[in-house]
Amino acid sequence: MNAESADAPRKAGRREWLGLAVLALPTLLVAMDMTVLHLAVPALTDELRPSTTQLLWAVDVYGFLVAGLLITMGSIGDRIGRRKLLLIGAAAFGVASVLASMAGSAETLIAARALLGVAGATLMPSTLSLIRTLFQDPAQRAAAIGVWAMCFALGSMAGPLIGGALLEYFWWGSVFLVAVPVMVLLLVAGPLLLPEHRDAKAGRVDLLSAALSLTATLAVIYGLKDAAESGIGWQPAAFLAGGLVMGCLFVYRQRILADPMLDLRLFGNRTLSSALVMLTLVTVLMAGSQLFIMQYLQLVHGLSPLQAGLWSIPTNVGVMIGSIFGPMLLKAVKLSRLLAMAMGILTLGLLLLALVDGASDLGLVVTASAVIGLGLGPMVALGTDLIVGAAPADRAGAASAVSETGTELGAALGIALLGSVGFAVYRSALDGTLPAGLTPEQAATAEETLGGAVALAGELPAGLGTQLLEAARAAFVDGIQTTALTGAVIAALLAVVSLVMLRDATPPAPEHEPAGHEAAGTDAVGPVSEVSH
């Protein structure tokens, strides 16, 4: 009985759950900052007068740097201490938010957004790896990661809503100041409630590995984004090829280093690698479906950006419900079956989306989107838990970064691949239904994007504009149907993958180190960790 008690994982108490509440704060803000600037674009454009290129960089540089630096920051956290990195990132995020709010030029805004991206990259892997430290019991850890995933969904939902409300009464820079009091609270409560955790035997950060990781991730994501916006050409192909070369060099360097930034033996764990692939692919489906759903709401049904944001709330509510209740069902349902059920729900949501037939199907689109979110929630929470929990404690920061890099790549892939499928169908369908009377240049503009067709329709004579609008919206709905059916096939295949590849997987149990292990031992992957309060 005593042996069992000694081997039983430590249960989290009030301090740990309060610590989770503290970790929820940066999670909310990082997710909010992904979207909060979108509604402020018209106001800041009017004041700062950025060029098109400057505006794109102001919007995109944050997400690019978050994605590019995740692996580096996760590794740094394992070395210097995850709480220390979290607090450094929180201070930097607060300062950068103030700088962004006060930006008097496009260049200053881009620089502030870049600093926000660097700070954001320190926050995300730190929060996940600290959850791994706080919650030793597998069931409690799964529930805690479910809360973390819920907060990310809540932040994504709150960004446009809070941004829209602030812009009604204040200047555009106010959207950044929401982060300042939250980061101050984190800096005060973090040292009191969060434990420090670091790899006591780790060496220095390899700067060449950091540069290769950043370059590879940025090049691949930029290439995918460019391909989604302008189609496959030499420029996106060059970025993708360059990114893959840098990625191969990064992998080679990790193999020859005695203390690699990313221990590749992590991927030898079938549970971790299978969960990572599934998590990346469901993010592909989420990003691809939301790309078309948001355009449907605004350009087909005719809602304003704020109204579209309000109608997207059910999607995020679905993710939150799935994230919270998915881990709770583990007591009654085997993990592989639970994930297969979630993928079944995701398949159902995508099939519902494929039934959309016109501008009047708002209720069907919102329902389908909510069901999609409900299916995604358990995979986000449990997949993340599998990845973080399967890695040794000393590599939890790196594993957390790998998980989040997978979702960033999945989002870029979803927009590029599913976006390409949908827009190819749109162009093909519209080519055969364009009304007579358009010049070749006007036809090319209409076939490029639905947004271009809607803008052009407003400039044409009433009858011709109405015909173009109806044809373009019908073609876009055809694209939605094809994309949704493609996604449904992928989701159904993922249900099979979860039953086969994760059939023996269980929520990862914590490691138990023998007495004296802290001083000199090593585990299967790397040096043991040093934990302090």
Tab-separated table of C-alpha atoms in Angstrom, residues 66-295:
chain	number	residue	atom	x	y	z
A	66	VAL	CA	5.640	33.613	-33.025
A	67	ALA	CA	5.758	30.588	-35.335
A	68	GLY	CA	9.439	30.979	-36.221
A	69	LEU	CA	10.730	31.295	-32.662
A	70	LEU	CA	8.616	28.701	-30.827
A	71	ILE	CA	11.191	25.887	-30.953
A	72	THR	CA	14.032	28.219	-29.981
A	73	MET	CA	12.113	29.704	-27.061
A	74	GLY	CA	10.929	26.285	-25.876
A	75	SER	CA	14.543	25.132	-25.776
A	76	ILE	CA	15.678	28.299	-23.993
A	77	GLY	CA	12.957	27.779	-21.373
A	78	ASP	CA	14.213	24.243	-20.708
A	79	ARG	CA	17.672	25.707	-20.109
A	80	ILE	CA	17.193	28.944	-18.171
A	81	GLY	CA	13.901	28.128	-16.474
A	82	ARG	CA	10.374	28.192	-17.827
A	83	ARG	CA	9.026	30.603	-15.222
A	84	LYS	CA	11.933	32.981	-15.822
A	85	LEU	CA	11.334	32.924	-19.575
A	86	LEU	CA	7.599	33.437	-19.045
A	87	LEU	CA	8.173	36.517	-16.877
A	88	ILE	CA	10.757	37.964	-19.266
A	89	GLY	CA	8.294	37.456	-22.113
A	90	ALA	CA	5.458	39.024	-20.116
A	91	ALA	CA	7.504	42.156	-19.429
A	92	ALA	CA	8.534	42.410	-23.082
A	93	PHE	CA	4.937	41.859	-24.241
A	94	GLY	CA	3.683	44.669	-22.003
A	95	VAL	CA	6.369	47.112	-23.192
A	96	ALA	CA	5.801	46.202	-26.840
A	97	SER	CA	2.041	46.680	-26.420
A	98	VAL	CA	2.583	50.228	-25.158
A	99	LEU	CA	4.985	50.963	-28.032
A	100	ALA	CA	2.473	49.628	-30.577
A	101	SER	CA	-0.336	51.739	-29.117
A	102	MET	CA	1.793	54.899	-29.390
A	103	ALA	CA	3.250	54.198	-32.855
A	104	GLY	CA	3.459	57.363	-34.903
A	105	SER	CA	4.655	55.707	-38.095
A	106	ALA	CA	4.216	52.460	-39.974
A	107	GLU	CA	7.855	51.544	-39.302
A	108	THR	CA	7.396	51.924	-35.540
A	109	LEU	CA	4.234	49.832	-35.611
A	110	ILE	CA	5.969	47.048	-37.548
A	111	ALA	CA	8.888	47.069	-35.087
A	112	ALA	CA	6.508	46.937	-32.104
A	113	ARG	CA	4.528	44.103	-33.663
A	114	ALA	CA	7.790	42.232	-34.283
A	115	LEU	CA	8.735	42.629	-30.606
A	116	LEU	CA	5.259	41.384	-29.672
A	117	GLY	CA	5.888	38.308	-31.824
A	118	VAL	CA	9.208	37.577	-30.103
A	119	ALA	CA	7.576	37.999	-26.686
A	120	GLY	CA	4.585	35.885	-27.714
A	121	ALA	CA	6.906	33.066	-28.720
A	122	THR	CA	8.306	32.986	-25.176
A	123	LEU	CA	4.861	32.839	-23.592
A	124	MET	CA	3.202	29.933	-25.378
A	125	PRO	CA	5.680	27.060	-24.790
A	126	SER	CA	6.294	28.356	-21.258
A	127	THR	CA	2.612	28.114	-20.347
A	128	LEU	CA	2.237	24.566	-21.655
A	129	SER	CA	5.451	23.247	-20.113
A	130	LEU	CA	4.607	24.823	-16.751
A	131	ILE	CA	1.226	23.076	-16.871
A	132	ARG	CA	3.204	19.847	-17.257
A	133	THR	CA	5.145	20.769	-14.102
A	134	LEU	CA	2.111	21.845	-12.064
A	135	PHE	CA	-0.106	18.867	-12.864
A	136	GLN	CA	1.526	15.478	-12.307
A	137	ASP	CA	-1.710	13.474	-12.309
A	138	PRO	CA	-2.573	12.489	-15.932
A	139	ALA	CA	-6.302	13.164	-15.573
A	140	GLN	CA	-5.721	16.545	-13.943
A	141	ARG	CA	-3.109	17.466	-16.549
A	142	ALA	CA	-5.507	16.596	-19.390
A	143	ALA	CA	-8.182	18.757	-17.756
A	144	ALA	CA	-5.702	21.612	-17.280
A	145	ILE	CA	-4.618	21.479	-20.926
A	146	GLY	CA	-8.310	21.457	-21.839
A	147	VAL	CA	-8.660	24.744	-19.935
A	148	TRP	CA	-5.553	26.051	-21.749
A	149	ALA	CA	-7.081	25.146	-25.126
A	150	MET	CA	-10.376	26.738	-24.092
A	151	CYS	CA	-8.554	29.970	-23.223
A	152	PHE	CA	-6.865	30.006	-26.621
A	153	ALA	CA	-10.263	29.618	-28.315
A	154	LEU	CA	-11.715	32.295	-26.021
A	155	GLY	CA	-8.892	34.670	-26.938
A	156	SER	CA	-9.453	34.060	-30.644
A	157	MET	CA	-13.130	34.829	-30.161
A	158	ALA	CA	-12.606	37.848	-27.907
A	159	GLY	CA	-10.017	39.567	-30.131
A	160	PRO	CA	-12.385	40.914	-32.794
A	161	LEU	CA	-15.137	41.621	-30.240
A	162	ILE	CA	-12.952	43.550	-27.782
A	163	GLY	CA	-11.167	45.278	-30.636
A	164	GLY	CA	-14.483	46.332	-32.179
A	165	ALA	CA	-15.811	47.650	-28.862
A	166	LEU	CA	-12.635	49.674	-28.163
A	167	LEU	CA	-12.616	51.157	-31.654
A	168	GLU	CA	-16.139	52.444	-31.106
A	169	TYR	CA	-14.902	54.796	-28.355
A	170	PHE	CA	-11.083	55.086	-28.520
A	171	TRP	CA	-8.238	55.440	-31.015
A	172	TRP	CA	-6.847	52.430	-32.897
A	173	GLY	CA	-3.881	52.001	-30.547
A	174	SER	CA	-6.195	51.187	-27.640
A	175	VAL	CA	-6.559	47.618	-28.913
A	176	PHE	CA	-2.990	46.914	-27.760
A	177	LEU	CA	-3.327	48.339	-24.244
A	178	VAL	CA	-5.599	45.520	-23.065
A	179	ALA	CA	-2.437	43.458	-22.576
A	180	VAL	CA	-0.710	45.849	-20.176
A	181	PRO	CA	-2.706	45.296	-16.931
A	182	VAL	CA	-2.868	41.568	-17.624
A	183	MET	CA	0.906	41.331	-17.999
A	184	VAL	CA	1.406	43.369	-14.818
A	185	LEU	CA	-0.820	40.882	-12.975
A	186	LEU	CA	1.197	37.994	-14.419
A	187	LEU	CA	4.465	39.577	-13.292
A	188	VAL	CA	3.104	39.958	-9.750
A	189	ALA	CA	1.334	36.590	-9.379
A	190	GLY	CA	3.730	34.441	-11.418
A	191	PRO	CA	6.599	34.311	-8.893
A	192	LEU	CA	4.120	33.526	-6.101
A	193	LEU	CA	2.146	30.736	-7.765
A	194	LEU	CA	4.321	29.191	-10.458
A	195	PRO	CA	7.239	26.811	-9.809
A	196	GLU	CA	10.548	27.170	-11.574
A	197	HIS	CA	11.577	24.245	-13.754
A	198	ARG	CA	14.728	23.842	-15.823
A	199	ASP	CA	17.148	21.258	-17.111
A	200	ALA	CA	20.036	21.430	-14.657
A	201	LYS	CA	22.496	19.698	-17.004
A	202	ALA	CA	21.652	21.491	-20.244
A	203	GLY	CA	24.340	23.366	-22.148
A	204	ARG	CA	24.167	26.703	-23.885
A	205	VAL	CA	21.699	27.476	-26.650
A	206	ASP	CA	23.138	26.714	-30.079
A	207	LEU	CA	22.727	29.951	-32.027
A	208	LEU	CA	23.169	28.282	-35.417
A	209	SER	CA	20.329	25.861	-34.605
A	210	ALA	CA	18.175	28.811	-33.567
A	211	ALA	CA	18.908	30.612	-36.844
A	212	LEU	CA	18.185	27.507	-38.926
A	213	SER	CA	14.910	26.860	-37.068
A	214	LEU	CA	13.747	30.454	-37.484
A	215	THR	CA	14.715	30.630	-41.158
A	216	ALA	CA	13.133	27.269	-42.024
A	217	THR	CA	9.826	27.994	-40.296
A	218	LEU	CA	9.513	31.543	-41.630
A	219	ALA	CA	10.368	30.513	-45.198
A	220	VAL	CA	7.859	27.638	-45.248
A	221	ILE	CA	5.024	29.654	-43.703
A	222	TYR	CA	5.705	32.666	-45.939
A	223	GLY	CA	5.857	30.405	-48.992
A	224	LEU	CA	2.528	28.796	-48.091
A	225	LYS	CA	0.937	32.188	-47.456
A	226	ASP	CA	2.260	33.557	-50.745
A	227	ALA	CA	1.000	30.486	-52.600
A	228	ALA	CA	-2.452	30.917	-51.044
A	229	GLU	CA	-2.617	34.590	-52.079
A	230	SER	CA	-1.060	34.526	-55.559
A	231	GLY	CA	-1.035	30.868	-56.600
A	232	ILE	CA	1.883	28.515	-57.138
A	233	GLY	CA	4.705	30.393	-58.853
A	234	TRP	CA	8.462	30.666	-58.719
A	235	GLN	CA	8.493	32.932	-55.651
A	236	PRO	CA	6.473	30.766	-53.217
A	237	ALA	CA	8.189	27.673	-54.612
A	238	ALA	CA	11.583	29.244	-53.912
A	239	PHE	CA	10.613	30.079	-50.333
A	240	LEU	CA	9.237	26.583	-49.740
A	241	ALA	CA	12.337	24.943	-51.203
A	242	GLY	CA	14.621	27.190	-49.198
A	243	GLY	CA	12.676	26.482	-46.033
A	244	LEU	CA	12.887	22.736	-46.580
A	245	VAL	CA	16.649	22.977	-47.149
A	246	MET	CA	17.070	24.967	-43.937
A	247	GLY	CA	14.889	22.416	-42.159
A	248	CYS	CA	17.063	19.551	-43.359
A	249	LEU	CA	20.180	21.389	-42.183
A	250	PHE	CA	18.502	21.960	-38.804
A	251	VAL	CA	17.726	18.243	-38.476
A	252	TYR	CA	21.293	17.310	-39.458
A	253	ARG	CA	22.736	19.679	-36.874
A	254	GLN	CA	20.502	18.273	-34.138
A	255	ARG	CA	21.812	14.790	-34.946
A	256	ILE	CA	25.461	15.755	-34.503
A	257	LEU	CA	25.145	17.995	-31.419
A	258	ALA	CA	25.806	16.447	-28.010
A	259	ASP	CA	23.122	18.725	-26.510
A	260	PRO	CA	20.679	19.474	-29.351
A	261	MET	CA	18.121	22.242	-29.260
A	262	LEU	CA	15.476	19.699	-30.314
A	263	ASP	CA	16.115	16.076	-29.393
A	264	LEU	CA	14.935	14.127	-32.435
A	265	ARG	CA	14.461	10.999	-30.333
A	266	LEU	CA	11.212	12.574	-29.187
A	267	PHE	CA	9.728	11.660	-32.574
A	268	GLY	CA	10.582	8.000	-32.020
A	269	ASN	CA	7.653	7.912	-29.605
A	270	ARG	CA	4.729	6.694	-31.736
A	271	THR	CA	2.142	8.324	-29.492
A	272	LEU	CA	3.849	11.718	-29.699
A	273	SER	CA	4.469	11.601	-33.452
A	274	SER	CA	0.956	10.323	-34.246
A	275	ALA	CA	-0.656	12.972	-32.046
A	276	LEU	CA	1.494	15.675	-33.676
A	277	VAL	CA	0.441	14.632	-37.186
A	278	MET	CA	-3.232	14.503	-36.196
A	279	LEU	CA	-3.078	17.850	-34.399
A	280	THR	CA	-1.436	19.459	-37.423
A	281	LEU	CA	-4.027	18.021	-39.812
A	282	VAL	CA	-7.050	19.054	-37.752
A	283	THR	CA	-5.574	22.566	-37.711
A	284	VAL	CA	-5.402	22.336	-41.516
A	285	LEU	CA	-9.127	21.544	-41.543
A	286	MET	CA	-9.975	24.287	-39.059
A	287	ALA	CA	-8.025	26.989	-40.883
A	288	GLY	CA	-9.251	25.924	-44.307
A	289	SER	CA	-12.908	25.779	-43.292
A	290	GLN	CA	-12.791	29.074	-41.386
A	291	LEU	CA	-11.199	30.803	-44.401
A	292	PHE	CA	-14.330	30.072	-46.422
A	293	ILE	CA	-16.827	30.461	-43.585
A	294	MET	CA	-15.678	34.002	-42.739
A	295	GLN	CA	-15.804	35.017	-46.414
